[in-house]
Each structure stands twice: as structure tokens, then as C-alpha cells.
PQR file of N, CA, C, O and H, with PARSE charges and radii, in Angstrom:
ATOM      1  N   UNK A   1     120.966-144.120  75.073 -0.4000 1.5000
ATOM      2  CA  UNK A   1     120.183-142.998  75.514 -0.0000 2.0000
ATOM      3  C   UNK A   1     119.143-142.705  74.461  0.5500 1.7000
ATOM      4  O   UNK A   1     119.410-142.797  73.263 -0.5500 1.4000
ATOM      5  N   UNK A   2     117.978-142.359  74.905 -0.4000 1.5000
ATOM      6  CA  UNK A   2     116.854-142.151  73.995 -0.0000 2.0000
ATOM      7  C   UNK A   2     116.640-140.656  73.811  0.5500 1.7000
ATOM      8  O   UNK A   2     116.423-139.936  74.786 -0.5500 1.4000
ATOM      9  H   UNK A   2     117.761-142.285  75.878  0.4000 1.0000
ATOM     10  N   UNK A   3     116.698-140.186  72.582 -0.4000 1.5000
ATOM     11  CA  UNK A   3     116.576-138.753  72.313 -0.0000 2.0000
ATOM     12  C   UNK A   3     115.136-138.262  72.378  0.5500 1.7000
ATOM     13  O   UNK A   3     114.894-137.097  72.693 -0.5500 1.4000
ATOM     14  H   UNK A   3     116.875-140.770  71.789  0.4000 1.0000
ATOM     15  N   UNK A   4     114.200-139.116  72.090 -0.4000 1.5000
ATOM     16  CA  UNK A   4     112.810-138.672  72.130 -0.0000 2.0000
ATOM     17  C   UNK A   4     111.891-139.868  72.360  0.5500 1.7000
ATOM     18  O   UNK A   4     112.295-141.024  72.232 -0.5500 1.4000
ATOM     19  H   UNK A   4     114.397-140.062  71.834  0.4000 1.0000
ATOM     20  N   UNK A   5     110.656-139.556  72.698 -0.4000 1.5000
ATOM     21  CA  UNK A   5     109.688-140.608  73.012 -0.0000 2.0000
ATOM     22  C   UNK A   5     109.383-141.485  71.800  0.5500 1.7000
ATOM     23  O   UNK A   5     109.094-142.672  71.954 -0.5500 1.4000
ATOM     24  H   UNK A   5     110.328-138.617  72.801  0.4000 1.0000
ATOM     25  N   UNK A   6     109.444-140.914  70.601 -0.4000 1.5000
ATOM     26  CA  UNK A   6     109.157-141.678  69.393 -0.0000 2.0000
ATOM     27  C   UNK A   6     110.099-142.872  69.259  0.5500 1.7000
ATOM     28  O   UNK A   6     109.690-143.931  68.783 -0.5500 1.4000
ATOM     29  H   UNK A   6     109.678-139.950  70.476  0.4000 1.0000
ATOM     30  N   UNK A   7     111.367-142.710  69.677 -0.4000 1.5000
ATOM     31  CA  UNK A   7     112.328-143.808  69.616 -0.0000 2.0000
ATOM     32  C   UNK A   7     111.945-144.949  70.546  0.5500 1.7000
ATOM     33  O   UNK A   7     112.380-146.085  70.355 -0.5500 1.4000
ATOM     34  H   UNK A   7     111.699-141.849  70.063  0.4000 1.0000
ATOM     35  N   UNK A   8     111.128-144.648  71.557 -0.4000 1.5000
ATOM     36  CA  UNK A   8     110.642-145.687  72.480 -0.0000 2.0000
ATOM     37  C   UNK A   8     109.406-146.374  71.921  0.5500 1.7000
ATOM     38  O   UNK A   8     108.906-147.333  72.510 -0.5500 1.4000
ATOM     39  H   UNK A   8     110.774-143.726  71.713  0.4000 1.0000
ATOM     40  N   UNK A   9     108.921-145.897  70.809 -0.4000 1.5000
ATOM     41  CA  UNK A   9     107.684-146.437  70.267 -0.0000 2.0000
ATOM     42  C   UNK A   9     106.458-145.685  70.770  0.5500 1.7000
ATOM     43  O   UNK A   9     105.329-146.142  70.589 -0.5500 1.4000
ATOM     44  H   UNK A   9     109.327-145.119  70.331  0.4000 1.0000
ATOM     45  N   UNK A  10     106.676-144.534  71.403 -0.4000 1.5000
ATOM     46  CA  UNK A  10     105.572-143.756  71.965 -0.0000 2.0000
ATOM     47  C   UNK A  10     105.120-142.724  70.944  0.5500 1.7000
ATOM     48  O   UNK A  10     105.906-141.872  70.530 -0.5500 1.4000
ATOM     49  H   UNK A  10     107.593-144.163  71.551  0.4000 1.0000
ATOM     50  N   UNK A  11     103.860-142.796  70.536 -0.4000 1.5000
ATOM     51  CA  UNK A  11     103.304-141.804  69.619 -0.0000 2.0000
ATOM     52  C   UNK A  11     102.211-140.977  70.279  0.5500 1.7000
ATOM     53  O   UNK A  11     101.792-139.954  69.737 -0.5500 1.4000
ATOM     54  H   UNK A  11     103.221-143.488  70.872  0.4000 1.0000
ATOM     55  N   UNK A  12     101.744-141.415  71.452 -0.4000 1.5000
ATOM     56  CA  UNK A  12     100.719-140.692  72.197 -0.0000 2.0000
ATOM     57  C   UNK A  12     100.910-141.027  73.675  0.5500 1.7000
ATOM     58  O   UNK A  12     101.303-142.144  74.010 -0.5500 1.4000
ATOM     59  H   UNK A  12     102.084-142.245  71.893  0.4000 1.0000
ATOM     60  N   UNK A  13     100.636-140.078  74.552 -0.4000 1.5000
ATOM     61  CA  UNK A  13     100.804-140.317  75.979 -0.0000 2.0000
ATOM     62  C   UNK A  13      99.547-140.993  76.518  0.5500 1.7000
ATOM     63  O   UNK A  13      98.495-140.373  76.678 -0.5500 1.4000
ATOM     64  H   UNK A  13     100.316-139.170  74.279  0.4000 1.0000
ATOM     65  N   UNK A  14      99.699-142.286  76.791 -0.4000 1.5000
ATOM     66  CA  UNK A  14      98.618-143.098  77.331 -0.0000 2.0000
ATOM     67  C   UNK A  14      99.188-143.908  78.496  0.5500 1.7000
ATOM     68  O   UNK A  14     100.387-143.841  78.768 -0.5500 1.4000
ATOM     69  H   UNK A  14     100.553-142.789  76.661  0.4000 1.0000
ATOM     70  N   UNK A  15      98.356-144.655  79.171 -0.4000 1.5000
ATOM     71  CA  UNK A  15      98.844-145.523  80.245 -0.0000 2.0000
ATOM     72  C   UNK A  15      99.867-146.519  79.692  0.5500 1.7000
ATOM     73  O   UNK A  15     100.870-146.813  80.341 -0.5500 1.4000
ATOM     74  H   UNK A  15      97.382-144.710  78.950  0.4000 1.0000
ATOM     75  N   UNK A  16      99.608-147.025  78.507 -0.4000 1.5000
ATOM     76  CA  UNK A  16     100.536-147.980  77.886 -0.0000 2.0000
ATOM     77  C   UNK A  16     101.868-147.311  77.546  0.5500 1.7000
ATOM     78  O   UNK A  16     102.929-147.888  77.786 -0.5500 1.4000
ATOM     79  H   UNK A  16      98.793-146.786  77.980  0.4000 1.0000
ATOM     80  N   UNK A  17     101.820-146.097  76.990 -0.4000 1.5000
ATOM     81  CA  UNK A  17     103.072-145.421  76.634 -0.0000 2.0000
ATOM     82  C   UNK A  17     103.861-145.036  77.885  0.5500 1.7000
ATOM     83  O   UNK A  17     105.092-145.067  77.868 -0.5500 1.4000
ATOM     84  H   UNK A  17     100.958-145.629  76.796  0.4000 1.0000
ATOM     85  N   UNK A  18     103.179-144.679  78.960 -0.4000 1.5000
ATOM     86  CA  UNK A  18     103.863-144.375  80.212 -0.0000 2.0000
ATOM     87  C   UNK A  18     104.560-145.630  80.741  0.5500 1.7000
ATOM     88  O   UNK A  18     105.664-145.546  81.278 -0.5500 1.4000
ATOM     89  H   UNK A  18     102.179-144.654  78.974  0.4000 1.0000
ATOM     90  N   UNK A  19     103.924-146.778  80.593 -0.4000 1.5000
ATOM     91  CA  UNK A  19     104.521-148.043  81.007 -0.0000 2.0000
ATOM     92  C   UNK A  19     105.771-148.345  80.179  0.5500 1.7000
ATOM     93  O   UNK A  19     106.780-148.800  80.719 -0.5500 1.4000
ATOM     94  H   UNK A  19     103.027-146.846  80.157  0.4000 1.0000
ATOM     95  N   UNK A  20     105.705-148.093  78.877 -0.4000 1.5000
ATOM     96  CA  UNK A  20     106.863-148.301  78.000 -0.0000 2.0000
ATOM     97  C   UNK A  20     108.012-147.408  78.445  0.5500 1.7000
ATOM     98  O   UNK A  20     109.150-147.865  78.553 -0.5500 1.4000
ATOM     99  H   UNK A  20     104.886-147.723  78.439  0.4000 1.0000
ATOM    100  N   UNK A  21     107.720-146.134  78.705 -0.4000 1.5000
ATOM    101  CA  UNK A  21     108.769-145.197  79.128 -0.0000 2.0000
ATOM    102  C   UNK A  21     109.383-145.626  80.454  0.5500 1.7000
ATOM    103  O   UNK A  21     110.598-145.541  80.631 -0.5500 1.4000
ATOM    104  H   UNK A  21     106.796-145.763  78.617  0.4000 1.0000
ATOM    105  N   UNK A  22     108.552-146.087  81.385 -0.4000 1.5000
ATOM    106  CA  UNK A  22     109.063-146.529  82.680 -0.0000 2.0000
ATOM    107  C   UNK A  22     109.997-147.727  82.513  0.5500 1.7000
ATOM    108  O   UNK A  22     111.054-147.776  83.142 -0.5500 1.4000
ATOM    109  H   UNK A  22     107.564-146.156  81.240  0.4000 1.0000
ATOM    110  N   UNK A  23     109.622-148.684  81.681 -0.4000 1.5000
ATOM    111  CA  UNK A  23     110.444-149.876  81.493 -0.0000 2.0000
ATOM    112  C   UNK A  23     111.777-149.552  80.821  0.5500 1.7000
ATOM    113  O   UNK A  23     112.737-150.304  80.983 -0.5500 1.4000
ATOM    114  H   UNK A  23     108.764-148.644  81.170  0.4000 1.0000
ATOM    115  N   UNK A  24     111.859-148.455  80.075 -0.4000 1.5000
ATOM    116  CA  UNK A  24     113.114-148.031  79.450 -0.0000 2.0000
ATOM    117  C   UNK A  24     114.013-147.282  80.427  0.5500 1.7000
ATOM    118  O   UNK A  24     115.191-147.059  80.146 -0.5500 1.4000
ATOM    119  H   UNK A  24     111.079-147.844  79.943  0.4000 1.0000
ATOM    120  N   UNK A  25     113.462-146.896  81.571 -0.4000 1.5000
ATOM    121  CA  UNK A  25     114.189-146.095  82.540 -0.0000 2.0000
ATOM    122  C   UNK A  25     115.006-146.960  83.497  0.5500 1.7000
ATOM    123  O   UNK A  25     114.533-148.012  83.926 -0.5500 1.4000
ATOM    124  H   UNK A  25     112.506-147.078  81.799  0.4000 1.0000
ATOM    125  N   UNK A  26     116.229-146.535  83.840 -0.4000 1.5000
ATOM    126  CA  UNK A  26     117.038-147.294  84.808 -0.0000 2.0000
ATOM    127  C   UNK A  26     116.359-147.428  86.175  0.5500 1.7000
ATOM    128  O   UNK A  26     116.625-148.391  86.894 -0.5500 1.4000
ATOM    129  H   UNK A  26     116.614-145.680  83.491  0.4000 1.0000
ATOM    130  N   UNK A  27     115.499-146.494  86.543 -0.4000 1.5000
ATOM    131  CA  UNK A  27     114.839-146.568  87.850 -0.0000 2.0000
ATOM    132  C   UNK A  27     113.958-147.813  87.949  0.5500 1.7000
ATOM    133  O   UNK A  27     113.676-148.283  89.050 -0.5500 1.4000
ATOM    134  H   UNK A  27     115.284-145.712  85.958  0.4000 1.0000
ATOM    135  N   UNK A  28     113.524-148.348  86.810 -0.4000 1.5000
ATOM    136  CA  UNK A  28     112.679-149.553  86.835 -0.0000 2.0000
ATOM    137  C   UNK A  28     113.464-150.790  87.279  0.5500 1.7000
ATOM    138  O   UNK A  28     112.872-151.800  87.659 -0.5500 1.4000
ATOM    139  H   UNK A  28     113.753-147.965  85.915  0.4000 1.0000
ATOM    140  N   UNK A  29     114.805-150.708  87.231 -0.4000 1.5000
ATOM    141  CA  UNK A  29     115.639-151.850  87.625 -0.0000 2.0000
ATOM    142  C   UNK A  29     116.515-151.538  88.841  0.5500 1.7000
ATOM    143  O   UNK A  29     117.499-152.233  89.092 -0.5500 1.4000
ATOM    144  H   UNK A  29     115.286-149.887  86.922  0.4000 1.0000
ATOM    145  N   UNK A  30     116.162-150.510  89.583 -0.4000 1.5000
ATOM    146  CA  UNK A  30     116.998-150.075  90.700 -0.0000 2.0000
ATOM    147  C   UNK A  30     117.183-151.177  91.745  0.5500 1.7000
ATOM    148  O   UNK A  30     118.235-151.240  92.382 -0.5500 1.4000
ATOM    149  H   UNK A  30     115.362-149.945  89.379  0.4000 1.0000
ATOM    150  N   UNK A  31     116.202-152.030  91.932 -0.4000 1.5000
ATOM    151  CA  UNK A  31     116.311-153.088  92.947 -0.0000 2.0000
ATOM    152  C   UNK A  31     117.376-154.133  92.602  0.5500 1.7000
ATOM    153  O   UNK A  31     117.797-154.894  93.474 -0.5500 1.4000
ATOM    154  H   UNK A  31     115.348-151.978  91.415  0.4000 1.0000
ATOM    155  N   UNK A  32     117.808-154.178  91.363 -0.4000 1.5000
ATOM    156  CA  UNK A  32     118.853-155.116  90.948 -0.0000 2.0000
ATOM    157  C   UNK A  32     120.255-154.564  91.221  0.5500 1.7000
ATOM    158  O   UNK A  32     121.232-155.311  91.165 -0.5500 1.4000
ATOM    159  H   UNK A  32     117.466-153.560  90.654  0.4000 1.0000
ATOM    160  N   UNK A  33     120.361-153.285  91.513 -0.4000 1.5000
ATOM    161  CA  UNK A  33     121.670-152.645  91.694 -0.0000 2.0000
ATOM    162  C   UNK A  33     122.310-153.091  93.000  0.5500 1.7000
ATOM    163  O   UNK A  33     121.649-153.144  94.037 -0.5500 1.4000
ATOM    164  H   UNK A  33     119.567-152.678  91.559  0.4000 1.0000
ATOM    165  N   UNK A  34     123.584-153.408  92.945 -0.4000 1.5000
ATOM    166  CA  UNK A  34     124.336-153.829  94.127 -0.0000 2.0000
ATOM    167  C   UNK A  34     125.665-153.074  94.252  0.5500 1.7000
ATOM    168  O   UNK A  34     126.176-152.888  95.356 -0.5500 1.4000
ATOM    169  H   UNK A  34     124.121-153.365  92.103  0.4000 1.0000
ATOM    170  N   UNK A  35     126.218-152.641  93.114 -0.4000 1.5000
ATOM    171  CA  UNK A  35     127.545-152.021  93.099 -0.0000 2.0000
ATOM    172  C   UNK A  35     127.500-150.604  93.671  0.5500 1.7000
ATOM    173  O   UNK A  35     126.527-149.880  93.459 -0.5500 1.4000
ATOM    174  H   UNK A  35     125.802-152.792  92.217  0.4000 1.0000
ATOM    175  N   UNK A  36     128.544-150.209  94.393 -0.4000 1.5000
ATOM    176  CA  UNK A  36     128.649-148.820  94.840 -0.0000 2.0000
ATOM    177  C   UNK A  36     128.557-147.898  93.621  0.5500 1.7000
ATOM    178  O   UNK A  36     129.107-148.199  92.561 -0.5500 1.4000
ATOM    179  H   UNK A  36     129.334-150.797  94.565  0.4000 1.0000
ATOM    180  N   UNK A  37     127.866-146.787  93.783 -0.4000 1.5000
ATOM    181  CA  UNK A  37     127.581-145.908  92.648 -0.0000 2.0000
ATOM    182  C   UNK A  37     127.940-144.472  92.976  0.5500 1.7000
ATOM    183  O   UNK A  37     127.621-143.978  94.057 -0.5500 1.4000
ATOM    184  H   UNK A  37     127.419-146.542  94.644  0.4000 1.0000
ATOM    185  N   UNK A  38     128.605-143.802  92.044 -0.4000 1.5000
ATOM    186  CA  UNK A  38     128.939-142.391  92.179 -0.0000 2.0000
ATOM    187  C   UNK A  38     128.225-141.626  91.070  0.5500 1.7000
ATOM    188  O   UNK A  38     128.397-141.928  89.889 -0.5500 1.4000
ATOM    189  H   UNK A  38     128.865-144.204  91.166  0.4000 1.0000
ATOM    190  N   UNK A  39     127.431-140.644  91.452 -0.4000 1.5000
ATOM    191  CA  UNK A  39     126.775-139.768  90.491 -0.0000 2.0000
ATOM    192  C   UNK A  39     127.556-138.460  90.444  0.5500 1.7000
ATOM    193  O   UNK A  39     127.721-137.799  91.469 -0.5500 1.4000
ATOM    194  H   UNK A  39     127.291-140.399  92.411  0.4000 1.0000
ATOM    195  N   UNK A  40     128.033-138.084  89.274 -0.4000 1.5000
ATOM    196  CA  UNK A  40     128.662-136.780  89.073 -0.0000 2.0000
ATOM    197  C   UNK A  40     127.784-136.054  88.065  0.5500 1.7000
ATOM    198  O   UNK A  40     127.754-136.389  86.881 -0.5500 1.4000
ATOM    199  H   UNK A  40     127.900-138.621  88.440  0.4000 1.0000
ATOM    200  N   UNK A  41     127.073-135.057  88.562 -0.4000 1.5000
ATOM    201  CA  UNK A  41     126.050-134.385  87.766 -0.0000 2.0000
ATOM    202  C   UNK A  41     126.412-132.921  87.589  0.5500 1.7000
ATOM    203  O   UNK A  41     126.862-132.269  88.532 -0.5500 1.4000
ATOM    204  H   UNK A  41     127.097-134.784  89.524  0.4000 1.0000
ATOM    205  N   UNK A  42     126.215-132.404  86.384 -0.4000 1.5000
ATOM    206  CA  UNK A  42     126.459-130.997  86.098 -0.0000 2.0000
ATOM    207  C   UNK A  42     125.154-130.274  85.819  0.5500 1.7000
ATOM    208  O   UNK A  42     124.188-130.872  85.347 -0.5500 1.4000
ATOM    209  H   UNK A  42     125.849-132.933  85.618  0.4000 1.0000
ATOM    210  N   UNK A  43     125.136-128.997  86.112 -0.4000 1.5000
ATOM    211  CA  UNK A  43     123.912-128.204  85.922 -0.0000 2.0000
ATOM    212  C   UNK A  43     123.533-128.072  84.450  0.5500 1.7000
ATOM    213  O   UNK A  43     122.377-127.782  84.141 -0.5500 1.4000
ATOM    214  H   UNK A  43     125.921-128.511  86.495  0.4000 1.0000
ATOM    215  N   UNK A  44     124.479-128.276  83.540 -0.4000 1.5000
ATOM    216  CA  UNK A  44     124.159-128.166  82.116 -0.0000 2.0000
ATOM    217  C   UNK A  44     124.133-129.526  81.422  0.5500 1.7000
ATOM    218  O   UNK A  44     124.324-129.610  80.209 -0.5500 1.4000
ATOM    219  H   UNK A  44     125.418-128.512  83.791  0.4000 1.0000
ATOM    220  N   UNK A  45     123.899-130.582  82.185 -0.4000 1.5000
ATOM    221  CA  UNK A  45     123.783-131.930  81.616 -0.0000 2.0000
ATOM    222  C   UNK A  45     122.606-131.960  80.651  0.5500 1.7000
ATOM    223  O   UNK A  45     121.484-131.626  81.032 -0.5500 1.4000
ATOM    224  H   UNK A  45     123.745-130.514  83.171  0.4000 1.0000
ATOM    225  N   UNK A  46     122.848-132.352  79.420 -0.4000 1.5000
ATOM    226  CA  UNK A  46     121.805-132.372  78.383 -0.0000 2.0000
ATOM    227  C   UNK A  46     121.050-133.701  78.331  0.5500 1.7000
ATOM    228  O   UNK A  46     119.969-133.776  77.747 -0.5500 1.4000
ATOM    229  H   UNK A  46     123.759-132.623  79.111  0.4000 1.0000
ATOM    230  N   UNK A  47     121.610-134.741  78.934 -0.4000 1.5000
ATOM    231  CA  UNK A  47     120.988-136.065  78.815 -0.0000 2.0000
ATOM    232  C   UNK A  47     120.114-136.438  79.998  0.5500 1.7000
ATOM    233  O   UNK A  47     119.032-136.999  79.823 -0.5500 1.4000
ATOM    234  H   UNK A  47     122.488-134.680  79.409  0.4000 1.0000
ATOM    235  N   UNK A  48     120.578-136.128  81.201 -0.4000 1.5000
ATOM    236  CA  UNK A  48     119.843-136.546  82.397 -0.0000 2.0000
ATOM    237  C   UNK A  48     119.611-135.329  83.290  0.5500 1.7000
ATOM    238  O   UNK A  48     120.569-134.751  83.802 -0.5500 1.4000
ATOM    239  H   UNK A  48     121.456-135.671  81.343  0.4000 1.0000
ATOM    240  N   UNK A  49     118.354-134.932  83.484 -0.4000 1.5000
ATOM    241  CA  UNK A  49     118.085-133.816  84.384 -0.0000 2.0000
ATOM    242  C   UNK A  49     118.543-134.166  85.805  0.5500 1.7000
ATOM    243  O   UNK A  49     118.390-135.310  86.231 -0.5500 1.4000
ATOM    244  H   UNK A  49     117.575-135.401  83.068  0.4000 1.0000
ATOM    245  N   UNK A  50     119.101-133.202  86.543 -0.4000 1.5000
ATOM    246  CA  UNK A  50     119.543-133.470  87.908 -0.0000 2.0000
ATOM    247  C   UNK A  50     118.451-134.107  88.783  0.5500 1.7000
ATOM    248  O   UNK A  50     118.762-134.910  89.663 -0.5500 1.4000
ATOM    249  H   UNK A  50     119.225-132.273  86.197  0.4000 1.0000
ATOM    250  N   UNK A  51     117.204-133.766  88.554 -0.4000 1.5000
ATOM    251  CA  UNK A  51     116.116-134.349  89.362 -0.0000 2.0000
ATOM    252  C   UNK A  51     116.035-135.861  89.179  0.5500 1.7000
ATOM    253  O   UNK A  51     115.735-136.580  90.131 -0.5500 1.4000
ATOM    254  H   UNK A  51     116.952-133.114  87.839  0.4000 1.0000
ATOM    255  N   UNK A  52     116.298-136.353  87.972 -0.4000 1.5000
ATOM    256  CA  UNK A  52     116.258-137.794  87.736 -0.0000 2.0000
ATOM    257  C   UNK A  52     117.454-138.489  88.385  0.5500 1.7000
ATOM    258  O   UNK A  52     117.336-139.609  88.883 -0.5500 1.4000
ATOM    259  H   UNK A  52     116.542-135.769  87.198  0.4000 1.0000
ATOM    260  N   UNK A  53     118.588-137.825  88.375 -0.4000 1.5000
ATOM    261  CA  UNK A  53     119.768-138.385  89.047 -0.0000 2.0000
ATOM    262  C   UNK A  53     119.529-138.488  90.542  0.5500 1.7000
ATOM    263  O   UNK A  53     119.879-139.488  91.169 -0.5500 1.4000
ATOM    264  H   UNK A  53     118.684-136.915  87.971  0.4000 1.0000
ATOM    265  N   UNK A  54     118.930-137.447  91.111 -0.4000 1.5000
ATOM    266  CA  UNK A  54     118.621-137.466  92.541 -0.0000 2.0000
ATOM    267  C   UNK A  54     117.627-138.567  92.883  0.5500 1.7000
ATOM    268  O   UNK A  54     117.744-139.208  93.928 -0.5500 1.4000
ATOM    269  H   UNK A  54     118.646-136.635  90.601  0.4000 1.0000
ATOM    270  N   UNK A  55     116.657-138.788  92.014 -0.4000 1.5000
ATOM    271  CA  UNK A  55     115.683-139.859  92.240 -0.0000 2.0000
ATOM    272  C   UNK A  55     116.394-141.214  92.324  0.5500 1.7000
ATOM    273  O   UNK A  55     116.092-142.025  93.199 -0.5500 1.4000
ATOM    274  H   UNK A  55     116.563-138.267  91.166  0.4000 1.0000
ATOM    275  N   UNK A  56     117.331-141.449  91.418 -0.4000 1.5000
ATOM    276  CA  UNK A  56     118.080-142.708  91.421 -0.0000 2.0000
ATOM    277  C   UNK A  56     118.972-142.791  92.659  0.5500 1.7000
ATOM    278  O   UNK A  56     119.056-143.840  93.297 -0.5500 1.4000
ATOM    279  H   UNK A  56     117.576-140.790  90.707  0.4000 1.0000
ATOM    280  N   UNK A  57     119.630-141.694  92.995 -0.4000 1.5000
ATOM    281  CA  UNK A  57     120.492-141.636  94.175 -0.0000 2.0000
ATOM    282  C   UNK A  57     119.713-142.023  95.431  0.5500 1.7000
ATOM    283  O   UNK A  57     120.147-142.886  96.194 -0.5500 1.4000
ATOM    284  H   UNK A  57     119.562-140.841  92.477  0.4000 1.0000
ATOM    285  N   UNK A  58     118.567-141.386  95.642 -0.4000 1.5000
ATOM    286  CA  UNK A  58     117.776-141.675  96.845 -0.0000 2.0000
ATOM    287  C   UNK A  58     117.228-143.103  96.847  0.5500 1.7000
ATOM    288  O   UNK A  58     117.134-143.729  97.903 -0.5500 1.4000
ATOM    289  H   UNK A  58     118.214-140.685  95.022  0.4000 1.0000
ATOM    290  N   UNK A  59     116.868-143.615  95.678 -0.4000 1.5000
ATOM    291  CA  UNK A  59     116.382-144.998  95.595 -0.0000 2.0000
ATOM    292  C   UNK A  59     117.487-145.977  95.989  0.5500 1.7000
ATOM    293  O   UNK A  59     117.235-146.932  96.724 -0.5500 1.4000
ATOM    294  H   UNK A  59     116.944-143.106  94.821  0.4000 1.0000
ATOM    295  N   UNK A  60     118.713-145.743  95.502 -0.4000 1.5000
ATOM    296  CA  UNK A  60     119.832-146.616  95.853 -0.0000 2.0000
ATOM    297  C   UNK A  60     120.146-146.519  97.343  0.5500 1.7000
ATOM    298  O   UNK A  60     120.393-147.535  97.993 -0.5500 1.4000
ATOM    299  H   UNK A  60     118.917-144.966  94.905  0.4000 1.0000
ATOM    300  N   UNK A  61     120.137-145.294  97.888 -0.4000 1.5000
ATOM    301  CA  UNK A  61     120.394-145.106  99.320 -0.0000 2.0000
ATOM    302  C   UNK A  61     119.367-145.873 100.150  0.5500 1.7000
ATOM    303  O   UNK A  61     119.717-146.546 101.119 -0.5500 1.4000
ATOM    304  H   UNK A  61     119.936-144.470  97.360  0.4000 1.0000
ATOM    305  N   UNK A  62     118.110-145.764  99.765 -0.4000 1.5000
ATOM    306  CA  UNK A  62     117.034-146.448 100.496 -0.0000 2.0000
ATOM    307  C   UNK A  62     117.221-147.962 100.485  0.5500 1.7000
ATOM    308  O   UNK A  62     116.853-148.647 101.439 -0.5500 1.4000
ATOM    309  H   UNK A  62     117.826-145.217  98.977  0.4000 1.0000
ATOM    310  N   UNK A  63     117.795-148.478  99.398 -0.4000 1.5000
ATOM    311  CA  UNK A  63     118.031-149.919  99.284 -0.0000 2.0000
ATOM    312  C   UNK A  63     119.336-150.347  99.954  0.5500 1.7000
ATOM    313  O   UNK A  63     119.661-151.534  99.974 -0.5500 1.4000
ATOM    314  H   UNK A  63     118.093-147.921  98.623  0.4000 1.0000
ATOM    315  N   UNK A  64     120.079-149.393 100.498 -0.4000 1.5000
ATOM    316  CA  UNK A  64     121.318-149.722 101.188 -0.0000 2.0000
ATOM    317  C   UNK A  64     122.530-149.868 100.285  0.5500 1.7000
ATOM    318  O   UNK A  64     123.570-150.356 100.728 -0.5500 1.4000
ATOM    319  H   UNK A  64     119.815-148.429 100.481  0.4000 1.0000
ATOM    320  N   UNK A  65     122.417-149.457  99.032 -0.4000 1.5000
ATOM    321  CA  UNK A  65     123.546-149.517  98.104 -0.0000 2.0000
ATOM    322  C   UNK A  65     124.456-148.321  98.397  0.5500 1.7000
ATOM    323  O   UNK A  65     123.982-147.186  98.427 -0.5500 1.4000
ATOM    324  H   UNK A  65     121.572-149.060  98.673  0.4000 1.0000
ATOM    325  N   UNK A  66     125.756-148.555  98.615 -0.4000 1.5000
ATOM    326  CA  UNK A  66     126.667-147.430  98.853 -0.0000 2.0000
ATOM    327  C   UNK A  66     126.660-146.486  97.644  0.5500 1.7000
ATOM    328  O   UNK A  66     126.944-146.903  96.521 -0.5500 1.4000
ATOM    329  H   UNK A  66     126.142-149.478  98.591  0.4000 1.0000
ATOM    330  N   UNK A  67     126.341-145.241  97.882 -0.4000 1.5000
ATOM    331  CA  UNK A  67     126.243-144.283  96.779 -0.0000 2.0000
ATOM    332  C   UNK A  67     126.607-142.887  97.236  0.5500 1.7000
ATOM    333  O   UNK A  67     126.431-142.533  98.401 -0.5500 1.4000
ATOM    334  H   UNK A  67     126.110-144.903  98.794  0.4000 1.0000
ATOM    335  N   UNK A  68     127.116-142.098  96.305 -0.4000 1.5000
ATOM    336  CA  UNK A  68     127.501-140.720  96.597 -0.0000 2.0000
ATOM    337  C   UNK A  68     127.056-139.857  95.426  0.5500 1.7000
ATOM    338  O   UNK A  68     127.041-140.308  94.281 -0.5500 1.4000
ATOM    339  H   UNK A  68     127.259-142.386  95.358  0.4000 1.0000
ATOM    340  N   UNK A  69     126.697-138.624  95.719 -0.4000 1.5000
ATOM    341  CA  UNK A  69     126.200-137.682  94.733 -0.0000 2.0000
ATOM    342  C   UNK A  69     127.079-136.435  94.761  0.5500 1.7000
ATOM    343  O   UNK A  69     127.240-135.813  95.811 -0.5500 1.4000
ATOM    344  H   UNK A  69     126.710-138.258  96.650  0.4000 1.0000
ATOM    345  N   UNK A  70     127.643-136.069  93.624 -0.4000 1.5000
ATOM    346  CA  UNK A  70     128.493-134.879  93.530 -0.0000 2.0000
ATOM    347  C   UNK A  70     127.923-133.990  92.439  0.5500 1.7000
ATOM    348  O   UNK A  70     127.821-134.406  91.285 -0.5500 1.4000
ATOM    349  H   UNK A  70     127.512-136.574  92.771  0.4000 1.0000
ATOM    350  N   UNK A  71     127.550-132.765  92.798 -0.4000 1.5000
ATOM    351  CA  UNK A  71     126.923-131.843  91.852 -0.0000 2.0000
ATOM    352  C   UNK A  71     127.908-130.750  91.458  0.5500 1.7000
ATOM    353  O   UNK A  71     128.436-130.037  92.311 -0.5500 1.4000
ATOM    354  H   UNK A  71     127.632-132.426  93.736  0.4000 1.0000
ATOM    355  N   UNK A  72     128.146-130.629  90.169 -0.4000 1.5000
ATOM    356  CA  UNK A  72     129.060-129.614  89.642 -0.0000 2.0000
ATOM    357  C   UNK A  72     128.236-128.485  89.026  0.5500 1.7000
ATOM    358  O   UNK A  72     127.331-128.731  88.229 -0.5500 1.4000
ATOM    359  H   UNK A  72     127.717-131.208  89.476  0.4000 1.0000
ATOM    360  N   UNK A  73     128.545-127.281  89.391 -0.4000 1.5000
ATOM    361  CA  UNK A  73     127.787-126.126  88.866 -0.0000 2.0000
ATOM    362  C   UNK A  73     128.371-125.618  87.580  0.5500 1.7000
ATOM    363  O   UNK A  73     127.859-124.657  87.006 -0.5500 1.4000
ATOM    364  H   UNK A  73     129.280-127.081  90.039  0.4000 1.0000
TER
END
């Protein structure tokens, strides 16, 4: 897990740095996913915002990967 953009080699937000950030993201490899996936997300998750989990969930669903999303408050 990456704590900040600097760890990705990003020192300024440019088209190149956005590309670097995208390639570090699991969503960039979503088409390779085949295994059934369960997302258990909490409202106080410090690492992954719920919106990013939902993005991955919907991408997997669209690709036909069996997936379930469980949100804990």
C-alpha cells in the first residue's frame, strides 16, 4: 500500500504522474481478475476509500466476475 504520491515517484501532478498512479492502482489490472471476490468495507477504512472499492466492485461485475460487496458502518 502506498502512503503518499511521493512513494510512487510523483513529485508534481502531470499527465505522466497520473499515468504512474493509474499503473500502481489495482483497477488498471481489473481485466485480469477471474477469482470470485468479496469486498468488506468499513466507513472508517484508512487505506481504501469506499468509493474506490465500489469502482472495483462494479468493474468486476461488468466483467462477469462473481463478486459481492458488504459495507460495515
